[in-house]
Amino acid sequence: MAQEELDLDTPTQALTRAEAEAQAGVLRRTLQRHNYLYYVEAKPEISDGEYDTLFRRLKALEEAYPDLVTPDSPTQRVGAEPRDDLPTISHTAPMLSLDSTKEEEDLVRFDERVRKAVGDPVQYLVEPKLDGASVELVYEEGVLVRAVTRGNGQEGEGVTENVRTISSVPLRLRDEVRPVPPFLAIRGEVLMYLSAFRALNEKLVEEGSDPFANPRNASAGALRQLDPRITAQRPLDLLAFDVLSVTEVEFSEDREIVEALGDWGFRVPERVALLDNVDGILEYHQAFIRDRDDLDYEIDGIVIKLNDLASRVTMGSTSRHPRWALAFKFEPRKEVTRIHRIAVSVGRTGVVTPVALLLPVEVGGVTVSRASLHNREEVDRKDVREGDLVRIQRAGDVIPQVLGRVEEAGKERGPAFQMPSKCPSCGTEVVERGPFTVCPNQFGCPAQLKGRIMHFGSRGALDIEGLGEETAALLVQEGLVKGLADLFDLKAGDIMDLPGFAEKSAENLVQGIHNRKRVELRRFLHGLGIPEVGEAVARDLASHFGGFQAIRNADREALEAVDGIGPKMSEVIHGFFHEDHNSKAIDEVLSKGMDLIAPSAARGEGGSMAGKKFVFTGGMESLSRPEAKKLVEAAGAKTVSSVSASTNYVVAGENAGSKLVRAQELGVKVLSEEQFLELMDEVNPEDEGGEGVVG
Ligand code: IVH
């Protein structure tokens, strides 16, 4: 059945199953093609209305015959359930980073090294360096089976369901122009367009949430959402630029890779060029600096890669980056504007920070109106005053740096800046700590309380929508919140009459706070604002101890048993938990009915599967790889892609390959599909079986 023959008029109920199946197949391919034409080629052939008609028909067929749903169906982009935590997954091949420089000299030396190692002539593939979040996408038999963030380069977080929501990502590789390999792992960059980024930030501010500092953070944040439905609302795109691993295809040049990626249906970076000398590269670099502000996405330089793949092998890699590539970065963007006022703000730790309020100026597509001056010594050193003209620079963030003053001949300047002697929030006499000025009224200062509330609700902590700076300030000012625990007692009626609120928004905030009583342990820990405990340390503590009380009661020795925690940190953390105010405040928060979710590895603790590593090889009869993976993760274990001595189980299906051989060599336990399912049944007893193995 071809597309022209699609009979969309017959009601779905009147079709035989065979007819429905055939029609669903055609619809899927047709929709895939139009999706590609729209999102990748930007050359749609049908109207949105026509697309919707086809889409609704496929949806109706799949509803009538649920077993017709395939993972690559265009209807399956959004819909996965939110999860508690993102699984850790090893990459198919290490995701190295790039050596980078801003200096022309380094480029010249790089070129010399390359020529010395591989001999003339040399060809470079040059393309923009996209400033987004790097991901690996894996396709088996042409179907997207997993997506993993770069993480530490060896393993990252599984974000498959989130990546599926990105419209330009093929759920199935195109095979119209080029055959599809049995296995393909590619690398690309997830981006948020500047226009979308600005709109998102405006919306966040309107809702009372904190805006993102830059599009990179915004895309990384969207990518790591636990709820794919949120990711789906964030306009993301993915550009592919490398093949990490592929079977049954041989490439000899990078340009063939770029071409193949395009043929398989990916968007690829624009203006990819083949250049053979430094002058050409410098010209290319200059052209991009000129055009950079006209692009709707951030690039932070260009990437220069040896085009010939055999020569790459000759040059090799260090442990961190390949010797055959170089990122030639741009200087941060600079602008000149005037300081109209220097304000001081008090953060949650009591540090009083001078902030330059600027006449708004556009720097690389983003409007900038304030810049931190950091501390007293920094202001003195730069000698900036109210009314001064200053040069500012924005590297990638919306929040820029003040580089220094621009001299204005003959202009009379205002008085030098003086730090206030009293806290602008509570009036307590400030104290000097090194270059910093601090309000010592830790538990009575409204500004510090506001800071703690904001931090508690911030993105890396409880992530409470609508609890941004303004709202936190209002809650403190109105006396509604005197400590973190009070947040959980807020009633919509208390808030709805505050400026900027109405009934609905007040209810949303109260509900939003209530919903976050159940939250990951690491987020809660981070939200407490323990000195020295950022997101990474909070995560380490959570997975090491597995429960809040264990962390709270840990002595210094126990704390130091956590990787990365030394004597200084253990002292601060231990001190924090044993300080009376903190201890009481924590008890109060806990008494509101917090339900802290331990990380999955720890959750399985006591169970035998926690932290165990599974490798799959060959095909299975009764379940797909993603389904098998879900089972493994539900047991607190994880799947990795290659067999090593630390692998616990290799599950060998039909036509198992070299991984099975390797497992036998290393003496790793090998399970058949049946044995694997039995094992999973034992450890995941709550699984109802019946309707397929995964819910
Ligand atoms: S090539 C082995 N090409 O920049 C290195 N990387 O540290 C292969 N990036 O996170 C990378 N645009 O994801 C390459 N056109 C491009 C890129 C690019 C952005 C990212 C990459 C990595 C970072 C380099």
XYZ file of C-alpha atoms and ligand atoms in Angstrom:
719
model
C 0.000 0.000 0.000
C 1.463 3.348 -0.985
C 0.641 6.671 0.572
C -1.692 7.643 -2.298
C -3.761 4.556 -1.657
C -4.328 5.336 1.998
C -7.991 5.010 2.691
C -8.591 7.328 5.593
C -12.354 7.439 5.199
C -13.243 3.955 6.329
C -13.785 4.101 10.104
C -11.003 2.328 11.967
C -13.484 -0.159 13.461
C -14.491 -1.256 9.949
C -10.933 -2.267 9.008
C -9.746 -5.819 9.437
C -6.728 -6.221 11.674
C -4.556 -6.909 8.650
C -5.793 -3.755 6.944
C -5.196 -1.732 10.093
C -1.689 -3.107 10.396
C -0.848 -2.308 6.789
C -2.285 1.184 7.084
C -0.454 1.895 10.346
C 2.810 0.893 8.664
C 2.265 3.293 5.789
C 1.176 6.078 8.128
C 4.258 5.660 10.267
C 6.602 5.939 7.331
C 4.657 8.827 5.852
C 4.659 10.741 9.122
C 8.342 9.998 9.626
C 9.086 11.444 6.219
C 7.054 14.613 6.808
C 8.543 15.029 10.249
C 11.991 14.889 8.656
C 11.023 17.344 5.915
C 9.649 19.758 8.495
C 12.206 19.590 11.306
C 15.426 18.652 9.559
C 15.134 19.971 6.011
C 12.762 22.821 6.915
C 10.975 22.095 3.621
C 7.519 20.847 4.526
C 5.443 19.341 1.730
C 2.127 19.200 3.553
C 0.281 21.601 5.834
C 0.187 21.220 9.615
C -3.497 20.355 9.268
C -2.779 17.494 6.864
C -0.030 16.227 9.162
C -2.433 16.277 12.104
C -5.038 14.321 10.162
C -2.523 11.563 9.390
C -1.247 11.601 12.954
C -4.722 11.295 14.440
C -5.520 8.401 12.138
C -2.406 6.519 13.257
C -3.263 7.241 16.869
C -6.802 5.899 16.340
C -5.455 2.713 14.744
C -3.035 2.197 17.588
C -5.791 2.724 20.108
C -7.949 0.149 18.370
C -5.046 -2.319 18.150
C -2.547 -1.480 20.940
C -0.145 -4.195 19.833
C 0.444 -2.219 16.629
C 2.329 0.442 18.594
C 6.048 0.307 17.808
C 8.754 2.153 19.749
C 9.625 4.182 16.644
C 6.045 5.271 16.007
C 5.680 9.061 15.733
C 2.960 8.771 18.384
C 5.554 7.585 20.891
C 7.598 10.766 21.277
C 5.976 11.823 24.521
C 4.119 9.729 27.010
C 6.653 7.962 29.162
C 5.998 8.160 32.900
C 8.126 10.375 35.153
C 10.892 8.532 36.961
C 12.519 8.808 40.373
C 16.071 8.952 39.163
C 18.035 8.756 35.926
C 19.941 5.497 35.444
C 23.720 5.522 34.978
C 24.735 3.994 31.659
C 28.171 3.329 30.158
C 28.939 4.774 26.766
C 29.478 2.566 23.742
C 32.878 4.226 23.355
C 34.471 6.883 25.569
C 33.131 10.356 24.836
C 36.314 12.370 24.871
C 36.399 16.117 25.102
C 38.378 18.507 22.937
C 41.646 20.243 23.550
C 40.877 23.904 23.226
C 42.587 27.238 22.761
C 41.895 30.868 21.945
C 45.401 31.520 20.630
C 46.361 31.544 16.975
C 49.822 30.291 17.981
C 48.340 27.075 19.369
C 46.495 26.527 16.129
C 49.735 26.912 14.182
C 51.478 24.441 16.483
C 48.597 21.989 16.215
C 48.874 22.129 12.431
C 52.646 21.555 12.612
C 52.219 18.525 14.870
C 49.630 17.055 12.552
C 51.803 17.522 9.466
C 54.792 16.039 11.223
C 52.834 12.980 12.293
C 50.897 12.193 9.143
C 52.723 14.114 6.391
C 51.433 16.540 3.763
C 48.906 17.118 2.362
C 46.511 17.450 5.266
C 42.799 18.049 5.111
C 40.761 19.360 8.034
C 37.051 19.154 8.512
C 36.001 22.374 10.186
C 32.627 23.154 11.737
C 31.066 25.348 14.421
C 31.492 24.292 18.041
C 27.976 24.078 19.383
C 27.509 25.270 22.941
C 24.911 22.818 24.185
C 24.781 19.485 25.995
C 26.574 16.494 24.500
C 24.732 13.169 24.149
C 25.202 9.689 22.746
C 22.311 8.165 20.782
C 22.220 4.430 20.086
C 20.236 2.816 17.261
C 19.712 -0.909 16.959
C 18.345 -2.088 13.617
C 17.666 1.548 12.854
C 15.520 2.174 15.938
C 16.510 4.596 18.704
C 17.054 2.461 21.810
C 18.904 4.751 24.167
C 20.304 8.195 24.729
C 22.943 8.965 27.337
C 24.352 12.299 28.497
C 28.107 12.750 28.269
C 28.509 12.549 32.057
C 32.140 11.868 32.899
C 32.905 10.636 29.379
C 32.803 6.965 30.407
C 29.256 6.843 31.671
C 26.392 9.272 31.733
C 22.712 9.435 32.580
C 20.089 7.617 30.539
C 17.808 10.244 29.017
C 16.193 8.175 26.266
C 12.608 9.193 26.915
C 13.585 12.853 27.010
C 15.549 12.700 23.778
C 12.589 11.020 22.084
C 10.625 14.248 22.587
C 13.056 16.233 20.414
C 11.254 16.553 17.101
C 14.336 16.550 14.874
C 15.698 13.322 16.390
C 14.859 10.341 14.177
C 13.140 7.604 16.181
C 13.992 5.394 13.223
C 16.898 6.101 10.879
C 15.965 6.991 7.311
C 16.854 4.308 4.811
C 15.753 6.104 1.644
C 19.244 7.181 0.599
C 21.578 4.862 2.467
C 21.169 1.456 4.079
C 20.862 1.456 7.842
C 23.542 -0.375 9.883
C 22.513 -3.013 12.460
C 24.162 -0.952 15.200
C 24.928 2.750 15.286
C 26.015 5.038 18.121
C 26.286 8.711 17.290
C 27.300 11.784 19.187
C 25.568 15.111 18.966
C 24.763 18.269 20.805
C 21.378 19.159 22.265
C 20.658 22.849 21.814
C 18.050 25.365 22.736
C 17.585 28.162 20.241
C 18.260 31.643 21.623
C 14.772 32.820 20.753
C 13.270 29.850 22.603
C 15.689 30.364 25.482
C 14.624 33.996 25.905
C 10.953 33.059 25.787
C 11.487 30.281 28.345
C 13.338 32.620 30.710
C 10.593 35.226 30.424
C 8.017 32.589 31.260
C 10.041 31.334 34.230
C 10.397 34.825 35.643
C 6.684 35.438 35.156
C 5.910 32.254 37.060
C 8.220 33.342 39.837
C 10.930 30.776 39.047
C 14.588 31.493 38.481
C 15.682 31.995 34.880
C 18.527 29.928 33.383
C 21.936 31.575 33.130
C 22.485 30.451 29.545
C 21.025 28.248 26.793
C 23.510 25.492 27.613
C 22.183 25.144 31.153
C 18.646 25.383 29.868
C 19.176 22.509 27.422
C 21.109 20.384 29.911
C 18.346 20.988 32.455
C 15.609 20.042 30.018
C 17.530 16.939 28.983
C 17.860 15.716 32.572
C 14.247 16.196 33.598
C 12.696 13.236 35.367
C 9.397 13.937 33.632
C 9.651 13.701 29.823
C 6.488 15.768 29.523
C 8.425 18.765 30.827
C 11.238 18.122 28.366
C 8.656 17.984 25.598
C 7.568 21.529 26.435
C 11.096 22.862 26.092
C 12.019 23.604 22.479
C 15.179 21.569 21.915
C 17.059 20.522 18.830
C 19.845 18.022 18.241
C 22.699 18.356 15.783
C 24.772 15.238 15.110
C 28.496 15.470 14.425
C 30.191 12.151 15.066
C 29.812 8.389 14.875
C 31.038 6.724 18.070
C 30.550 3.178 16.857
C 28.946 1.417 13.899
C 28.740 -2.100 12.488
C 28.916 -3.190 8.855
C 29.879 0.256 7.569
C 33.420 1.440 6.885
C 34.210 5.120 6.728
C 37.535 6.472 5.609
C 36.908 10.205 5.943
C 35.011 12.386 8.413
C 33.131 14.082 5.591
C 31.560 10.732 4.714
C 30.395 10.503 8.328
C 28.768 13.918 8.153
C 27.112 12.940 4.879
C 25.899 9.624 6.296
C 24.479 11.317 9.404
C 22.513 13.627 7.116
C 21.295 10.686 5.043
C 20.155 8.823 8.150
C 17.925 11.740 8.992
C 19.903 13.803 11.511
C 20.374 17.509 11.424
C 24.081 18.245 11.075
C 25.986 21.471 11.843
C 25.819 24.090 9.131
C 28.786 25.336 7.106
C 30.883 22.184 7.479
C 34.002 22.868 5.413
C 37.112 21.012 4.263
C 40.177 23.234 4.599
C 43.823 22.457 4.075
C 45.766 25.225 5.789
C 45.894 27.549 8.789
C 45.048 30.663 6.769
C 41.851 29.086 5.558
C 40.962 28.110 9.132
C 41.609 31.640 10.414
C 39.373 33.052 7.712
C 36.641 30.577 8.620
C 37.031 31.499 12.306
C 36.748 35.231 11.493
C 33.676 34.688 9.349
C 31.934 32.930 12.220
C 32.883 35.674 14.692
C 31.268 38.147 12.277
C 28.120 36.096 11.837
C 27.898 34.739 15.347
C 25.305 37.228 16.519
C 23.039 36.465 13.572
C 22.780 32.799 14.520
C 19.858 31.671 16.630
C 22.031 29.371 18.722
C 25.191 29.784 20.755
C 28.492 28.638 19.345
C 31.647 29.154 21.356
C 34.244 28.481 18.692
C 35.039 26.228 15.788
C 36.206 22.616 15.811
C 39.061 21.517 13.589
C 39.323 17.778 12.964
C 41.615 15.716 10.794
C 39.408 14.508 7.949
C 41.291 11.284 7.201
C 40.282 8.626 9.712
C 43.362 6.420 9.263
C 45.538 9.436 10.085
C 43.528 9.918 13.262
C 44.544 6.454 14.385
C 48.183 7.361 13.733
C 47.888 10.421 15.951
C 45.903 8.761 18.728
C 44.442 10.303 21.863
C 45.443 11.224 25.375
C 43.158 9.948 28.121
C 41.085 13.108 27.861
C 41.122 14.251 24.254
C 42.117 13.253 20.756
C 45.391 14.596 19.335
C 43.764 14.963 15.923
C 41.290 17.669 16.823
C 41.315 21.155 18.310
C 38.603 23.537 19.461
C 39.530 27.075 18.451
C 37.368 29.166 20.761
C 36.044 32.669 20.438
C 36.826 35.479 22.820
C 33.829 36.238 25.057
C 31.635 39.002 23.708
C 32.296 42.472 25.087
C 30.206 45.651 25.237
C 30.389 49.017 26.902
C 27.645 50.403 29.126
C 27.128 52.616 32.165
C 26.648 51.722 35.833
C 23.662 53.647 37.089
C 23.821 52.288 40.617
C 25.807 49.916 42.777
C 23.411 47.951 44.948
C 24.280 45.432 47.647
C 22.523 42.126 48.082
C 22.679 39.666 50.957
C 22.763 35.985 50.077
C 21.688 32.935 52.069
C 25.104 32.610 53.695
C 25.094 36.252 54.771
C 27.711 37.426 52.298
C 27.017 40.996 51.243
C 27.697 41.326 47.520
C 27.974 44.573 45.567
C 26.096 44.406 42.262
C 26.467 46.838 39.373
C 23.086 47.818 37.958
C 23.718 48.628 34.312
C 21.929 50.530 31.599
C 20.558 47.544 29.667
C 22.766 46.523 26.768
C 22.551 43.666 24.294
C 25.501 41.299 24.297
C 25.296 38.514 21.745
C 21.531 38.436 21.593
C 20.940 38.618 25.342
C 20.042 41.763 27.272
C 22.253 42.376 30.257
C 21.349 44.745 33.074
C 23.345 43.655 36.121
C 26.742 42.275 36.940
C 28.186 41.059 40.198
C 31.149 42.994 41.543
C 31.881 40.072 43.899
C 33.360 41.786 46.974
C 34.833 44.890 48.500
C 38.388 44.233 47.307
C 37.231 43.606 43.754
C 35.420 46.962 43.619
C 38.492 48.724 44.993
C 40.776 46.987 42.542
C 38.643 47.877 39.542
C 37.815 51.290 41.000
C 34.344 51.361 39.480
C 31.808 53.886 40.764
C 28.223 54.806 40.126
C 27.967 56.680 36.828
C 31.119 55.097 35.348
C 31.284 53.750 31.840
C 32.444 50.113 32.006
C 33.418 47.327 29.673
C 31.502 44.141 30.336
C 31.966 40.665 28.978
C 29.569 37.784 28.632
C 31.209 34.396 28.147
C 28.092 32.308 27.802
C 26.061 33.444 30.729
C 23.356 36.050 30.863
C 25.099 37.325 33.991
C 28.284 39.000 32.840
C 31.492 40.281 34.375
C 32.633 43.866 34.664
C 36.088 43.951 33.085
C 36.978 47.480 34.012
C 36.350 51.145 33.650
C 36.448 53.066 30.387
C 38.196 56.435 30.894
C 36.143 59.481 30.022
C 38.353 62.535 29.674
C 37.222 65.535 31.669
C 34.248 63.810 33.236
C 33.714 64.314 36.922
C 33.236 61.036 38.736
C 31.055 60.168 41.675
C 32.455 59.203 45.109
C 34.245 55.858 45.558
C 31.988 52.971 46.543
C 31.697 52.209 50.233
C 30.393 48.955 51.632
C 27.564 49.659 54.089
C 28.530 49.174 57.730
C 25.146 47.610 58.525
C 23.334 44.764 56.825
C 20.896 46.377 54.368
C 18.333 43.734 55.279
C 18.387 43.460 59.095
C 20.597 46.346 60.167
C 23.079 44.149 62.046
C 26.655 45.454 62.025
C 28.504 43.614 59.240
C 31.864 41.906 59.746
C 34.781 41.492 57.381
C 35.994 38.014 56.490
C 38.958 38.287 54.146
C 37.760 40.108 51.053
C 34.141 39.380 51.974
C 31.678 41.344 54.020
C 29.241 39.228 56.009
C 26.048 39.799 57.972
C 26.531 37.666 61.111
C 22.815 37.505 61.962
C 22.573 33.996 60.512
C 19.163 33.047 61.857
C 17.437 36.405 62.166
C 18.249 38.142 58.903
C 15.294 38.212 56.477
C 17.570 38.371 53.419
C 19.377 35.195 54.503
C 16.072 33.460 55.129
C 14.881 34.538 51.694
C 18.106 33.121 50.239
C 17.603 29.820 52.061
C 14.040 29.542 50.798
C 15.113 30.272 47.239
C 17.886 27.728 47.486
C 15.576 25.090 48.968
C 13.191 25.523 46.032
C 15.870 25.933 43.375
C 16.370 23.736 40.371
C 19.086 21.472 41.787
C 17.236 21.136 45.100
C 13.463 20.639 45.544
C 12.791 22.326 42.199
C 9.582 23.982 43.304
C 7.970 25.788 40.436
C 7.009 29.364 41.200
C 9.256 29.761 44.233
C 11.649 32.320 42.787
C 13.271 35.379 44.279
C 10.227 37.645 44.331
C 7.946 35.088 45.898
C 10.511 34.130 48.530
C 10.949 37.806 49.383
C 7.173 38.275 49.731
C 6.747 35.237 51.944
C 9.434 36.486 54.310
C 8.271 40.090 54.240
C 4.695 39.104 55.047
C 5.898 36.940 57.901
C 4.296 33.857 56.329
C 7.528 31.887 56.373
C 9.917 32.119 59.321
C 11.743 28.876 58.588
C 11.815 26.311 55.758
C 9.210 24.137 57.477
C 6.605 26.927 57.249
C 6.594 26.487 53.464
C 4.653 23.269 53.936
C 1.969 24.967 56.033
C 1.174 27.667 53.473
C -2.471 27.910 52.453
C -3.653 29.310 49.149
C -5.747 31.790 51.095
C -2.594 33.254 52.712
C -1.001 33.915 49.373
C -3.722 34.776 46.887
C -3.960 38.401 47.938
C -0.232 39.057 47.712
C 0.952 41.217 44.795
C 1.345 39.134 41.626
C -0.853 36.294 42.911
C -4.376 35.176 42.190
C -6.382 32.196 43.389
C -5.068 29.819 40.752
C -1.401 30.796 41.062
C -1.646 30.601 44.860
C -3.128 27.102 44.648
C -0.447 26.055 42.181
C 2.328 27.191 44.476
C 0.861 25.421 47.506
C 0.311 22.263 45.479
C 3.815 22.551 43.976
C 5.353 22.684 47.456
C 3.172 19.851 48.703
C 4.149 17.639 45.743
C 7.808 18.002 46.602
C 7.468 16.403 50.003
C 8.328 13.291 48.088
C 11.727 14.108 46.654
C 15.089 12.491 45.986
C 17.353 12.432 49.013
C 20.179 14.150 47.121
C 17.926 17.082 46.225
C 16.776 17.483 49.803
C 20.353 17.397 51.086
C 21.441 19.963 48.549
C 18.445 22.137 49.414
C 19.437 22.365 53.084
C 22.280 24.616 52.036
C 24.968 22.791 53.999
C 28.259 24.632 53.457
C 30.502 22.754 50.976
C 27.648 20.501 49.875
C 26.794 21.231 46.247
C 24.817 18.972 43.955
C 27.693 16.556 43.363
C 28.587 16.069 47.034
C 24.891 15.709 47.902
C 24.601 12.956 45.330
C 27.686 11.192 46.690
C 26.431 11.401 50.262
C 23.011 10.097 49.253
C 24.341 7.115 47.376
C 26.961 6.301 49.994
C 24.630 6.370 53.000
C 21.319 5.632 51.296
C 19.212 7.420 53.921
C 18.956 10.830 55.570
C 19.281 9.794 59.219
C 22.461 7.887 58.425
C 24.014 11.031 56.988
C 22.776 13.244 59.757
C 24.135 10.935 62.451
C 27.388 10.088 60.714
C 30.510 10.961 62.664
C 33.410 12.631 60.912
C 35.165 9.381 60.223
C 32.092 7.939 58.536
C 31.737 11.083 56.433
C 35.340 10.865 55.329
C 34.722 7.370 54.031
C 32.813 9.000 51.164
C 34.926 9.495 48.067
C 35.914 13.146 47.788
C 35.135 14.159 51.377
C 38.187 15.189 53.364
C 38.723 16.432 56.929
C 37.738 20.023 56.168
C 34.429 19.069 54.567
C 33.611 16.463 57.168
C 34.087 19.077 59.875
C 31.765 21.562 58.185
C 29.082 18.970 57.413
C 29.221 17.420 60.865
C 29.168 20.899 62.416
C 26.135 21.870 60.373
C 24.036 18.938 61.519
C 25.026 19.442 65.156
C 24.289 23.143 65.337
C 21.119 23.666 67.420
C 19.242 25.990 65.055
C 19.930 23.759 62.064
C 19.033 20.621 63.915
C 15.726 22.089 65.036
C 14.953 23.486 61.582
C 15.613 20.058 60.035
C 13.380 18.309 62.572
C 10.612 20.764 61.758
C 10.912 20.155 58.016
C 10.966 16.385 58.505
C 7.887 16.599 60.723
C 5.929 17.912 57.727
C 5.955 14.408 56.271
C 8.923 14.421 53.924
C 9.262 11.241 51.884
C 12.892 11.114 50.818
C 13.663 8.837 47.894
C 16.947 7.003 48.264
C 18.993 6.485 45.085
C 18.047 3.308 43.237
C 21.324 1.493 43.912
C 20.910 2.040 47.623
C 17.215 1.215 47.510
C 18.076 -2.312 46.399
C 20.613 -2.584 49.195
C 20.149 -5.718 51.154
C 18.609 -7.100 47.965
C 21.279 -8.864 45.986
C 21.137 -6.780 42.829
C 22.218 -3.343 44.068
C 24.974 -1.941 41.852
C 25.311 -5.155 39.833
C 26.277 -4.745 36.190
C 24.522 -6.542 33.339
C 25.650 -6.829 29.737
C 23.286 -7.980 26.992
C 24.403 -9.655 23.830
C 22.346 -11.107 21.009
C 18.600 -10.893 20.508
C 15.942 -11.976 23.000
C 12.653 -13.542 22.114
C 10.220 -12.291 24.685
C 11.414 -8.790 25.382
C 13.280 -5.905 23.834
C 16.526 -4.427 25.111
C 14.850 -1.355 26.609
C 12.398 -3.599 28.414
C 15.185 -5.792 29.741
C 17.022 -2.700 30.848
C 14.006 -1.452 32.767
C 13.842 -4.723 34.653
C 17.507 -4.507 35.501
C 17.152 -0.957 36.733
C 14.061 -1.760 38.726
C 16.227 -4.254 40.607
C 18.702 -1.515 41.461
C 21.273 -2.890 39.021
C 22.439 -1.327 35.774
C 23.257 -2.274 32.228
C 26.616 -1.517 30.733
C 27.689 -2.026 27.165
C 31.005 -3.822 27.408
C 32.153 -6.849 29.339
C 34.908 -6.420 31.896
C 36.017 -8.213 35.039
C 33.596 -6.057 37.019
C 30.587 -7.235 34.994
C 28.334 -9.473 37.092
C 26.116 -11.043 34.447
C 26.147 -11.407 30.696
C 22.750 -12.250 29.262
C 23.316 -14.131 26.032
C 20.458 -14.254 23.558
C 20.289 -15.558 20.043
C 23.412 -15.038 17.906
C 25.348 -13.727 20.902
C 28.657 -12.334 19.705
C 32.090 -11.435 20.951
C 30.755 -10.290 24.332
C 29.818 -13.862 25.143
C 33.322 -15.019 24.261
C 34.790 -12.281 26.438
C 32.508 -13.239 29.334
C 33.667 -16.837 29.111
C 37.293 -15.730 29.025
C 36.822 -13.615 32.131
C 34.682 -16.150 33.930
C 31.687 -13.793 34.133
C 28.392 -15.533 34.851
C 26.392 -16.091 31.655
C 22.582 -16.276 31.758
C 20.157 -17.446 29.107
C 17.095 -15.341 28.431
C 15.030 -17.722 30.542
C 17.468 -17.649 33.462
C 17.565 -13.874 33.269
C 13.775 -13.638 33.474
C 13.695 -16.032 36.402
C 16.283 -13.975 38.224
C 14.316 -10.798 37.574
C 11.145 -12.450 38.804
C 12.861 -13.275 42.062
C 14.184 -9.795 42.672
C 11.264 -7.817 41.248
C 8.380 -9.694 42.841
C 6.015 -6.723 42.610
C 6.016 -7.088 38.829
C 2.666 -8.472 37.796
C 4.096 -10.474 34.929
C 0.888 -11.040 32.949
C 0.782 -8.105 30.606
C 4.293 -8.323 29.265
C 7.198 -7.849 31.550
C 7.155 -4.094 31.852
C 4.317 -1.871 32.828
S 33.872 16.763 17.929
C 36.489 13.551 20.387
N 32.411 18.669 17.001
O 32.354 20.256 22.504
C 35.817 14.821 20.275
N 32.481 18.395 19.359
O 34.931 19.337 24.723
C 34.698 14.772 19.338
N 31.066 19.955 20.594
O 31.318 18.139 24.748
C 33.925 15.998 19.463
N 30.295 21.024 18.849
O 30.218 17.585 22.547
C 32.844 18.066 18.107
N 31.126 20.306 16.016
C 31.541 19.683 17.116
C 31.133 20.075 18.393
C 31.632 19.396 19.510
C 30.267 20.935 20.156
C 31.232 19.631 22.020
C 31.426 18.221 22.365
C 32.179 18.262 23.674
C 32.779 19.615 23.651
C 34.296 19.534 23.561
